[in-house]
Short mmCIF file of C-alpha atoms and ligand atoms in Angstrom, two decimals:
data_model
loop_
_atom_site.label_atom_id
_atom_site.label_comp_id
_atom_site.label_asym_id
_atom_site.label_seq_id
_atom_site.Cartn_x
_atom_site.Cartn_y
_atom_site.Cartn_z
CA MET J 1 0.00 0.00 0.00
CA SER J 2 1.32 3.42 -0.81
CA THR J 3 1.31 5.94 1.94
CA SER J 4 0.47 9.42 0.87
CA ALA J 5 0.37 11.17 4.22
CA SER J 6 0.83 10.58 7.89
CA SER J 7 -0.49 12.10 11.05
CA THR J 8 0.98 11.80 14.53
CA SER J 9 -0.78 11.32 17.86
CA SER J 10 1.03 11.50 21.18
CA ALA J 11 2.16 7.90 20.87
CA LEU J 12 1.56 6.61 17.35
CA THR J 13 1.86 7.90 13.82
CA PHE J 14 -1.10 7.05 11.58
CA ASP J 15 -0.18 6.26 7.98
CA ILE J 16 -2.95 7.59 5.80
CA THR J 17 -3.94 5.88 2.55
CA PRO J 18 -6.90 7.70 1.00
CA ARG J 19 -9.42 5.71 -0.97
CA VAL J 20 -8.92 6.16 -4.72
CA ASP J 21 -12.61 5.69 -5.53
CA PRO J 22 -14.51 7.49 -2.76
CA VAL J 23 -18.28 7.69 -2.84
CA THR J 24 -19.25 10.71 -4.94
CA GLU J 25 -20.67 13.79 -3.31
CA ALA J 26 -24.01 13.20 -5.04
CA GLU J 27 -24.22 9.59 -3.80
CA ARG J 28 -23.21 10.64 -0.31
CA GLU J 29 -25.89 13.34 -0.20
CA VAL J 30 -28.51 10.73 -1.09
CA ILE J 31 -27.26 8.47 1.72
CA LEU J 32 -27.10 11.32 4.24
CA SER J 33 -30.67 12.37 3.45
CA ASP J 34 -31.96 9.11 4.96
CA PRO J 35 -29.16 7.04 6.50
CA GLY J 36 -31.18 4.98 9.00
CA PHE J 37 -28.89 3.22 11.46
CA GLY J 38 -25.89 1.04 10.64
CA ASN J 39 -26.67 0.70 6.93
CA TYR J 40 -23.93 2.73 5.27
CA PHE J 41 -20.25 3.15 6.02
CA THR J 42 -17.87 5.98 5.26
CA ASP J 43 -14.93 5.82 2.86
CA HIS J 44 -12.25 5.06 5.45
CA MET J 45 -11.48 3.10 8.58
CA VAL J 46 -8.78 3.12 11.23
CA ALA J 47 -6.71 0.01 11.97
CA ILE J 48 -4.07 -0.60 14.66
CA ASP J 49 -2.33 -3.94 15.20
CA TRP J 50 -1.10 -5.46 18.41
CA SER J 51 1.10 -8.43 19.15
CA THR J 52 2.74 -9.72 22.31
CA ASP J 53 6.15 -8.97 20.75
CA GLU J 54 5.53 -5.55 19.27
CA GLY J 55 2.70 -4.06 21.34
CA TRP J 56 0.53 -1.51 19.50
CA HIS J 57 1.89 -0.75 16.04
CA GLY J 58 0.96 -0.19 12.41
CA ALA J 59 -1.60 2.55 13.10
CA ARG J 60 -3.22 3.57 9.84
CA VAL J 61 -6.18 5.12 8.10
CA GLN J 62 -7.13 3.01 5.11
CA PRO J 63 -9.99 2.62 2.64
CA TYR J 64 -13.06 0.99 4.19
CA GLY J 65 -13.23 -2.63 3.09
CA PRO J 66 -13.33 -6.32 4.03
CA LEU J 67 -10.85 -7.77 6.50
CA LEU J 68 -8.62 -10.63 5.48
CA LEU J 69 -8.93 -13.18 8.29
CA ASP J 70 -7.39 -16.61 8.54
CA PRO J 71 -10.18 -19.18 9.07
CA ALA J 72 -8.38 -20.20 12.27
CA ALA J 73 -8.44 -16.64 13.68
CA SER J 74 -9.41 -17.09 17.31
CA VAL J 75 -12.21 -14.49 17.26
CA LEU J 76 -14.12 -16.77 14.88
CA HIS J 77 -13.99 -19.68 17.32
CA TYR J 78 -13.90 -18.33 20.84
CA GLY J 79 -15.47 -14.90 20.45
CA GLN J 80 -12.62 -12.85 21.89
CA GLU J 81 -14.07 -9.52 20.79
CA ILE J 82 -15.07 -6.18 22.34
CA PHE J 83 -16.51 -2.96 20.97
CA GLU J 84 -17.64 0.58 21.71
CA GLY J 85 -20.35 2.91 20.43
CA VAL J 86 -19.66 6.64 20.17
CA LYS J 87 -21.31 9.46 18.22
CA ALA J 88 -19.87 12.52 16.46
CA TYR J 89 -22.29 15.45 16.38
CA ARG J 90 -22.29 18.36 13.95
CA HIS J 91 -22.92 21.72 15.59
CA ALA J 92 -24.70 24.65 13.96
CA ASP J 93 -21.37 26.34 13.08
CA GLY J 94 -20.26 23.22 11.17
CA SER J 95 -17.77 21.98 13.79
CA VAL J 96 -17.85 18.28 14.82
CA TRP J 97 -17.75 17.13 18.43
CA THR J 98 -17.95 13.95 20.41
CA PHE J 99 -19.22 13.30 23.91
CA ARG J 100 -17.06 12.07 26.83
CA PRO J 101 -14.87 9.86 24.60
CA GLU J 102 -12.40 9.17 27.42
CA GLN J 103 -15.26 7.38 29.22
CA ASN J 104 -15.61 5.04 26.24
CA GLY J 105 -11.82 4.67 26.06
CA GLU J 106 -11.66 3.65 29.71
CA ARG J 107 -14.58 1.27 29.28
CA LEU J 108 -12.87 -0.32 26.28
CA GLN J 109 -9.89 -0.91 28.56
CA ARG J 110 -12.10 -2.54 31.21
CA SER J 111 -13.75 -4.70 28.54
CA ALA J 112 -10.31 -5.61 27.19
CA TYR J 113 -9.13 -6.66 30.63
CA ARG J 114 -12.13 -8.95 31.12
CA LEU J 115 -11.74 -10.55 27.68
CA ALA J 116 -7.95 -10.94 28.12
CA LEU J 117 -7.31 -8.49 25.27
CA PRO J 118 -4.64 -5.75 25.34
CA GLU J 119 -5.66 -2.34 26.70
CA LEU J 120 -5.50 0.44 24.11
CA PRO J 121 -4.23 3.69 25.71
CA VAL J 122 -7.12 6.15 26.08
CA ASP J 123 -5.33 8.93 24.16
CA MET J 124 -4.82 6.53 21.25
CA PHE J 125 -8.52 5.66 21.40
CA VAL J 126 -9.56 9.33 21.21
CA GLU J 127 -7.01 9.94 18.44
CA SER J 128 -8.43 7.00 16.46
CA LEU J 129 -11.88 8.66 16.53
CA ARG J 130 -10.36 11.97 15.45
CA GLN J 131 -8.53 10.31 12.54
CA VAL J 132 -11.64 8.74 11.07
CA VAL J 133 -13.76 11.87 11.56
CA GLN J 134 -11.17 14.15 10.01
CA ILE J 135 -10.75 12.12 6.83
CA ASP J 136 -14.50 11.47 6.47
CA GLU J 137 -15.82 14.73 7.90
CA ALA J 138 -18.14 15.20 4.92
CA TRP J 139 -20.01 12.10 6.15
CA VAL J 140 -21.13 13.76 9.39
CA PRO J 141 -24.77 14.65 8.73
CA SER J 142 -26.18 17.98 9.85
CA ALA J 143 -29.97 17.45 10.04
CA PRO J 144 -31.47 17.61 13.56
CA GLU J 145 -30.68 14.62 15.80
CA THR J 146 -28.44 12.98 13.20
CA SER J 147 -24.84 11.96 13.86
CA LEU J 148 -21.90 9.94 12.63
CA TYR J 149 -21.96 6.74 14.67
CA LEU J 150 -18.43 5.48 15.40
CA ARG J 151 -17.86 1.81 16.08
CA PRO J 152 -14.43 1.01 17.54
CA PHE J 153 -13.85 -2.73 18.02
CA MET J 154 -11.07 -5.15 18.81
CA ILE J 155 -10.66 -8.75 17.66
CA ALA J 156 -8.31 -11.63 18.38
CA ASN J 157 -6.78 -12.58 15.04
CA GLU J 158 -4.06 -15.09 15.82
CA SER J 159 -4.39 -18.25 13.73
CA PHE J 160 -4.45 -20.78 16.53
CA LEU J 161 -7.11 -23.14 17.81
CA GLY J 162 -5.72 -23.67 21.29
CA VAL J 163 -7.77 -21.98 23.99
CA ARG J 164 -5.71 -19.10 25.41
CA PRO J 165 -5.59 -15.32 24.92
CA SER J 166 -4.63 -14.44 21.37
CA GLN J 167 -1.09 -13.18 20.84
CA ARG J 168 -2.23 -11.12 17.87
CA VAL J 169 -5.03 -8.58 17.99
CA ALA J 170 -6.41 -5.89 15.72
CA TYR J 171 -8.31 -2.73 16.63
CA TYR J 172 -10.49 -0.93 14.09
CA VAL J 173 -12.80 2.05 13.92
CA ILE J 174 -15.55 2.17 11.32
CA ALA J 175 -18.07 4.99 10.93
CA SER J 176 -21.71 4.99 9.87
CA PRO J 177 -23.98 8.00 9.37
CA ALA J 178 -27.04 7.74 11.60
CA GLY J 179 -30.42 9.35 11.09
CA ALA J 180 -32.66 10.60 13.90
CA TYR J 181 -33.38 7.45 15.93
CA PHE J 182 -37.03 8.40 16.21
CA GLN J 183 -38.31 9.93 13.01
CA GLY J 184 -41.30 12.12 13.71
CA GLY J 185 -40.65 12.40 17.44
CA VAL J 186 -39.70 10.11 20.29
CA THR J 187 -42.08 7.18 20.68
CA ASP J 188 -42.54 5.08 23.79
CA VAL J 189 -41.59 1.41 23.55
CA SER J 190 -42.99 -1.83 24.89
CA ILE J 191 -40.47 -4.01 26.70
CA TRP J 192 -40.50 -7.78 27.03
CA LEU J 193 -39.50 -9.20 30.41
CA SER J 194 -37.37 -12.27 29.82
CA THR J 195 -37.97 -14.74 32.62
CA GLN J 196 -36.29 -17.69 30.92
CA TYR J 197 -33.00 -16.20 29.76
CA SER J 198 -30.34 -14.10 31.49
CA ARG J 199 -27.91 -11.79 29.79
CA ALA J 200 -25.20 -12.01 32.44
CA GLY J 201 -24.36 -13.77 35.67
CA ARG J 202 -22.16 -13.11 38.67
CA GLY J 203 -18.52 -13.15 37.58
CA GLY J 204 -19.50 -13.27 33.91
CA THR J 205 -18.96 -10.73 31.16
CA GLY J 206 -22.06 -8.59 31.70
CA ALA J 207 -20.04 -5.48 32.55
CA ALA J 208 -17.90 -5.82 29.42
CA LYS J 209 -19.08 -4.55 26.05
CA CYS J 210 -18.44 -7.76 24.14
CA GLY J 211 -20.15 -9.31 21.15
CA GLY J 212 -20.86 -12.50 23.06
CA ASN J 213 -23.32 -10.71 25.37
CA TYR J 214 -25.23 -9.58 22.32
CA ALA J 215 -25.20 -13.05 20.78
CA ALA J 216 -26.80 -14.35 23.98
CA SER J 217 -29.50 -11.66 23.81
CA LEU J 218 -30.70 -12.43 20.29
CA LEU J 219 -32.97 -15.37 21.12
CA PRO J 220 -34.82 -13.50 23.89
CA GLN J 221 -34.87 -10.48 21.55
CA ARG J 222 -36.70 -12.61 18.99
CA GLU J 223 -39.15 -13.64 21.71
CA ALA J 224 -39.69 -9.94 22.40
CA TYR J 225 -40.51 -9.21 18.75
CA GLU J 226 -42.93 -12.14 18.68
CA ASN J 227 -44.70 -10.56 21.63
CA GLY J 228 -44.90 -7.14 20.02
CA CYS J 229 -42.05 -5.64 22.01
CA ALA J 230 -39.03 -3.69 20.81
CA GLN J 231 -36.52 -4.70 23.47
CA VAL J 232 -35.88 -7.22 26.24
CA LEU J 233 -35.50 -6.45 29.93
CA PHE J 234 -33.18 -8.90 31.65
CA LEU J 235 -33.35 -9.86 35.30
CA ASP J 236 -30.47 -10.85 37.55
CA SER J 237 -29.58 -14.50 37.10
CA GLU J 238 -29.31 -15.31 40.82
CA ASN J 239 -32.70 -14.29 42.17
CA GLY J 240 -34.56 -13.66 38.94
CA ASN J 241 -36.43 -10.68 40.36
CA ARG J 242 -34.07 -7.70 40.19
CA ILE J 243 -34.12 -5.68 37.00
CA GLU J 244 -30.74 -5.32 35.35
CA GLU J 245 -30.91 -3.72 31.91
CA LEU J 246 -32.05 -4.12 28.33
CA GLY J 247 -29.93 -5.90 25.73
CA GLY J 248 -28.10 -2.67 25.00
CA MET J 249 -29.54 0.06 27.23
CA ASN J 250 -29.67 0.89 30.95
CA VAL J 251 -32.97 1.41 32.76
CA PHE J 252 -34.37 4.08 35.11
CA LEU J 253 -37.64 4.46 37.04
CA VAL J 254 -39.01 7.85 38.10
CA LYS J 255 -40.95 8.16 41.35
CA SER J 256 -43.83 10.55 41.93
CA ASP J 257 -41.62 12.69 44.19
CA GLY J 258 -39.16 13.08 41.29
CA THR J 259 -36.56 10.60 42.58
CA LEU J 260 -34.74 8.58 39.93
CA VAL J 261 -34.07 4.91 40.70
CA THR J 262 -31.68 2.77 38.66
CA PRO J 263 -30.00 -0.59 39.30
CA GLU J 264 -26.58 -0.11 40.86
CA ILE J 265 -23.40 -1.09 39.01
CA ASN J 266 -23.04 -4.64 40.33
CA GLY J 267 -20.60 -6.38 38.02
CA SER J 268 -23.19 -7.75 35.60
CA ILE J 269 -24.62 -4.45 34.32
CA LEU J 270 -22.90 -2.48 31.55
CA GLU J 271 -21.91 0.93 32.90
CA GLY J 272 -23.44 3.24 30.30
CA VAL J 273 -21.99 6.68 29.61
CA THR J 274 -25.56 7.87 29.01
CA ARG J 275 -26.61 6.40 32.38
CA ASP J 276 -23.81 8.27 34.14
CA SER J 277 -24.60 11.50 32.28
CA ILE J 278 -28.32 11.28 33.16
CA ILE J 279 -27.40 10.79 36.82
CA THR J 280 -25.10 13.83 36.71
CA LEU J 281 -27.69 16.04 35.00
CA ALA J 282 -30.41 14.93 37.42
CA LYS J 283 -28.27 15.60 40.48
CA ALA J 284 -27.35 19.06 39.11
CA ARG J 285 -31.10 19.78 39.07
CA GLY J 286 -31.35 18.74 42.71
CA ILE J 287 -33.08 15.47 41.83
CA HIS J 288 -32.39 12.63 44.24
CA VAL J 289 -30.89 9.59 42.49
CA GLU J 290 -30.91 6.11 44.03
CA GLU J 291 -28.55 3.48 42.62
CA ARG J 292 -29.67 0.27 44.26
CA PRO J 293 -31.31 -3.09 43.57
CA VAL J 294 -34.79 -2.69 42.05
CA THR J 295 -37.19 -5.61 41.74
CA VAL J 296 -39.98 -6.15 39.24
CA ASP J 297 -42.34 -6.40 42.23
CA GLU J 298 -41.30 -2.93 43.39
CA TRP J 299 -41.93 -1.57 39.88
CA ARG J 300 -45.38 -3.21 39.67
CA ALA J 301 -46.40 -2.16 43.17
CA GLY J 302 -45.15 1.38 42.55
CA VAL J 303 -47.22 1.74 39.38
CA ALA J 304 -50.24 0.26 41.19
CA ASP J 305 -50.06 2.74 44.08
CA GLY J 306 -48.97 5.70 41.96
CA SER J 307 -45.49 6.08 43.46
CA ILE J 308 -43.69 5.14 40.20
CA VAL J 309 -44.75 7.36 37.33
CA GLU J 310 -42.19 6.88 34.53
CA ALA J 311 -39.75 4.30 33.23
CA PHE J 312 -37.14 4.84 30.56
CA ALA J 313 -34.16 3.22 28.88
CA CYS J 314 -30.99 5.06 27.88
CA GLY J 315 -27.94 4.54 25.70
CA THR J 316 -25.88 6.34 23.07
CA ALA J 317 -27.90 5.17 20.06
CA ALA J 318 -31.43 6.19 21.17
CA VAL J 319 -30.38 8.57 24.01
CA VAL J 320 -33.53 8.23 26.19
CA THR J 321 -36.52 6.09 25.30
CA PRO J 322 -39.64 6.18 27.49
CA ILE J 323 -41.06 2.76 28.32
CA ALA J 324 -44.82 2.52 27.75
CA GLU J 325 -45.35 -1.01 29.01
CA LEU J 326 -43.58 -4.01 30.44
CA LYS J 327 -44.94 -7.35 29.22
CA SER J 328 -44.27 -10.90 30.29
CA ASP J 329 -45.93 -14.30 30.08
CA GLU J 330 -47.81 -13.46 33.26
CA PHE J 331 -48.70 -9.77 33.18
CA THR J 332 -48.71 -6.51 31.27
CA LEU J 333 -47.72 -3.44 33.24
CA THR J 334 -48.85 -0.20 31.62
CA MET J 335 -47.15 3.02 32.62
CA PRO J 336 -49.53 5.90 33.38
CA PRO J 337 -49.81 8.88 31.02
CA VAL J 338 -47.72 11.73 32.40
CA GLU J 339 -47.36 15.31 31.18
CA ASP J 340 -43.99 17.08 31.34
CA ARG J 341 -42.02 13.89 31.73
CA VAL J 342 -38.68 14.01 33.52
CA SER J 343 -37.33 11.47 31.01
CA MET J 344 -38.05 13.74 28.06
CA SER J 345 -36.70 16.82 29.81
CA LEU J 346 -33.42 15.03 30.64
CA ARG J 347 -33.27 13.78 27.06
CA GLN J 348 -33.66 17.35 25.80
CA GLU J 349 -30.92 18.66 28.08
CA LEU J 350 -28.51 15.90 27.11
CA THR J 351 -29.03 16.32 23.37
CA ASP J 352 -28.86 20.12 23.72
CA ILE J 353 -25.38 19.68 25.21
CA GLN J 354 -24.32 17.13 22.58
CA TYR J 355 -25.43 19.35 19.70
CA GLY J 356 -23.94 22.51 21.22
CA ARG J 357 -27.32 24.20 21.75
CA ILE J 358 -26.62 24.99 25.42
CA PRO J 359 -23.32 25.54 27.25
CA ASP J 360 -21.28 22.43 28.03
CA VAL J 361 -20.90 23.22 31.73
CA HIS J 362 -19.66 19.72 32.58
CA GLY J 363 -16.82 19.84 30.03
CA TRP J 364 -18.11 16.76 28.23
CA LEU J 365 -17.51 17.73 24.60
CA VAL J 366 -14.30 17.07 22.67
CA ARG J 367 -13.82 18.60 19.24
CA LEU J 368 -12.88 16.15 16.50
CA ASP J 369 -12.82 18.09 13.23
CA ALA J 370 -9.66 19.66 11.87
CA GLY J 371 -10.67 23.20 12.84
CA GLU J 372 -9.27 22.81 16.34
CA THR J 373 -8.23 19.92 18.55
CA THR J 374 -8.59 21.34 22.03
CA GLU J 375 -11.35 20.54 24.46
CA ALA J 376 -14.39 22.78 24.77
C1 PLP O 1 -23.51 0.03 25.25
C2 PLP O 1 -24.47 -0.52 26.22
C3 PLP O 1 -25.26 0.29 27.07
C4 PLP O 1 -25.30 1.80 26.95
O1 PLP O 1 -24.07 2.41 27.11
P1 PLP O 1 -23.84 3.91 26.60
O2 PLP O 1 -22.44 4.20 26.97
O3 PLP O 1 -24.80 4.76 27.33
O4 PLP O 1 -24.10 3.91 25.14
C5 PLP O 1 -26.06 -0.32 28.01
N1 PLP O 1 -26.12 -1.66 28.12
C6 PLP O 1 -25.39 -2.47 27.32
C7 PLP O 1 -25.50 -3.94 27.48
C8 PLP O 1 -24.55 -1.93 26.35
O5 PLP O 1 -23.84 -2.76 25.57
#
């Protein structure tokens, strides 16, 4: 491959090989007018290699395209894989920003540790996002509530069928323009309560963002669809009565006195950046936030006696999604109609920060486009 440019981060130099046949501006405009989610990918990707001998090396920006994997690559057999989900947001002045990327970088390190993968330094992680956004900046949409969704991931690619941590690993970042998650306004969702399947157990990989957790959620997810629900709520595997989270989103309840209640980080729940941001914004408003075990019985009793008035899910992709009902084999719990919902007001504040519509008082935004590289 010919290298036509290079760009240096604090620790690594990225060799840059631009694509010779990029998507035309006209084609890209068609895609950006209705990208959906996860359907289209930008012209370039980032790749960094790792081996036990050389550590992190070979950082590069290359044309987006298929990976060449040996059929014996360990990721294909033992699922040694982790990922992240991050968005780049275009502000009204054209600049491009991301939200708390060091949180994702640190979480990728925690996931790596649990999956016996190497830990990518956080500054290299943030630089990898910057590299892909700078070369493909034209792919960041500008319509309201749209973004460029960034998907960093790491795979074990040693050709070896013995069961042990891979001695060769690759890290990539791909980027996909994302439309407004809810077209025509946020809609409430119905959630299926999975009583048969768990997503994570004590000492398992529930707190790591790894593909295997998602693989395990697909069968209950199908059950949810068959029951008219969009997502699955998983319970703890020990007692089977504490709510944990959805397949890819954390969960909150809102009490009639305004208190927010969410399951505490217990080793089997994924520690969402959105979850943490919601807690911070709520506390700044003087809202009391309880992180503690929450049972389905408490939720049902609270709705019955009027002390629990809202439920919502949160994550980077959909931000905040109000839950309309919780269904299971045995019951359907319908949330009451509420005006001026706390969930929607927190959603508004969070997206206003992300899109630069209100001041970033928490210092959460990091600029990614070439205009400037300092923090807000
Ligand atoms: C990614 C993810 C979340 C949400 O995390 P954010 O950082 O808020 O996007 C919640 N639960 C699971 C299982 C996840 O994989």
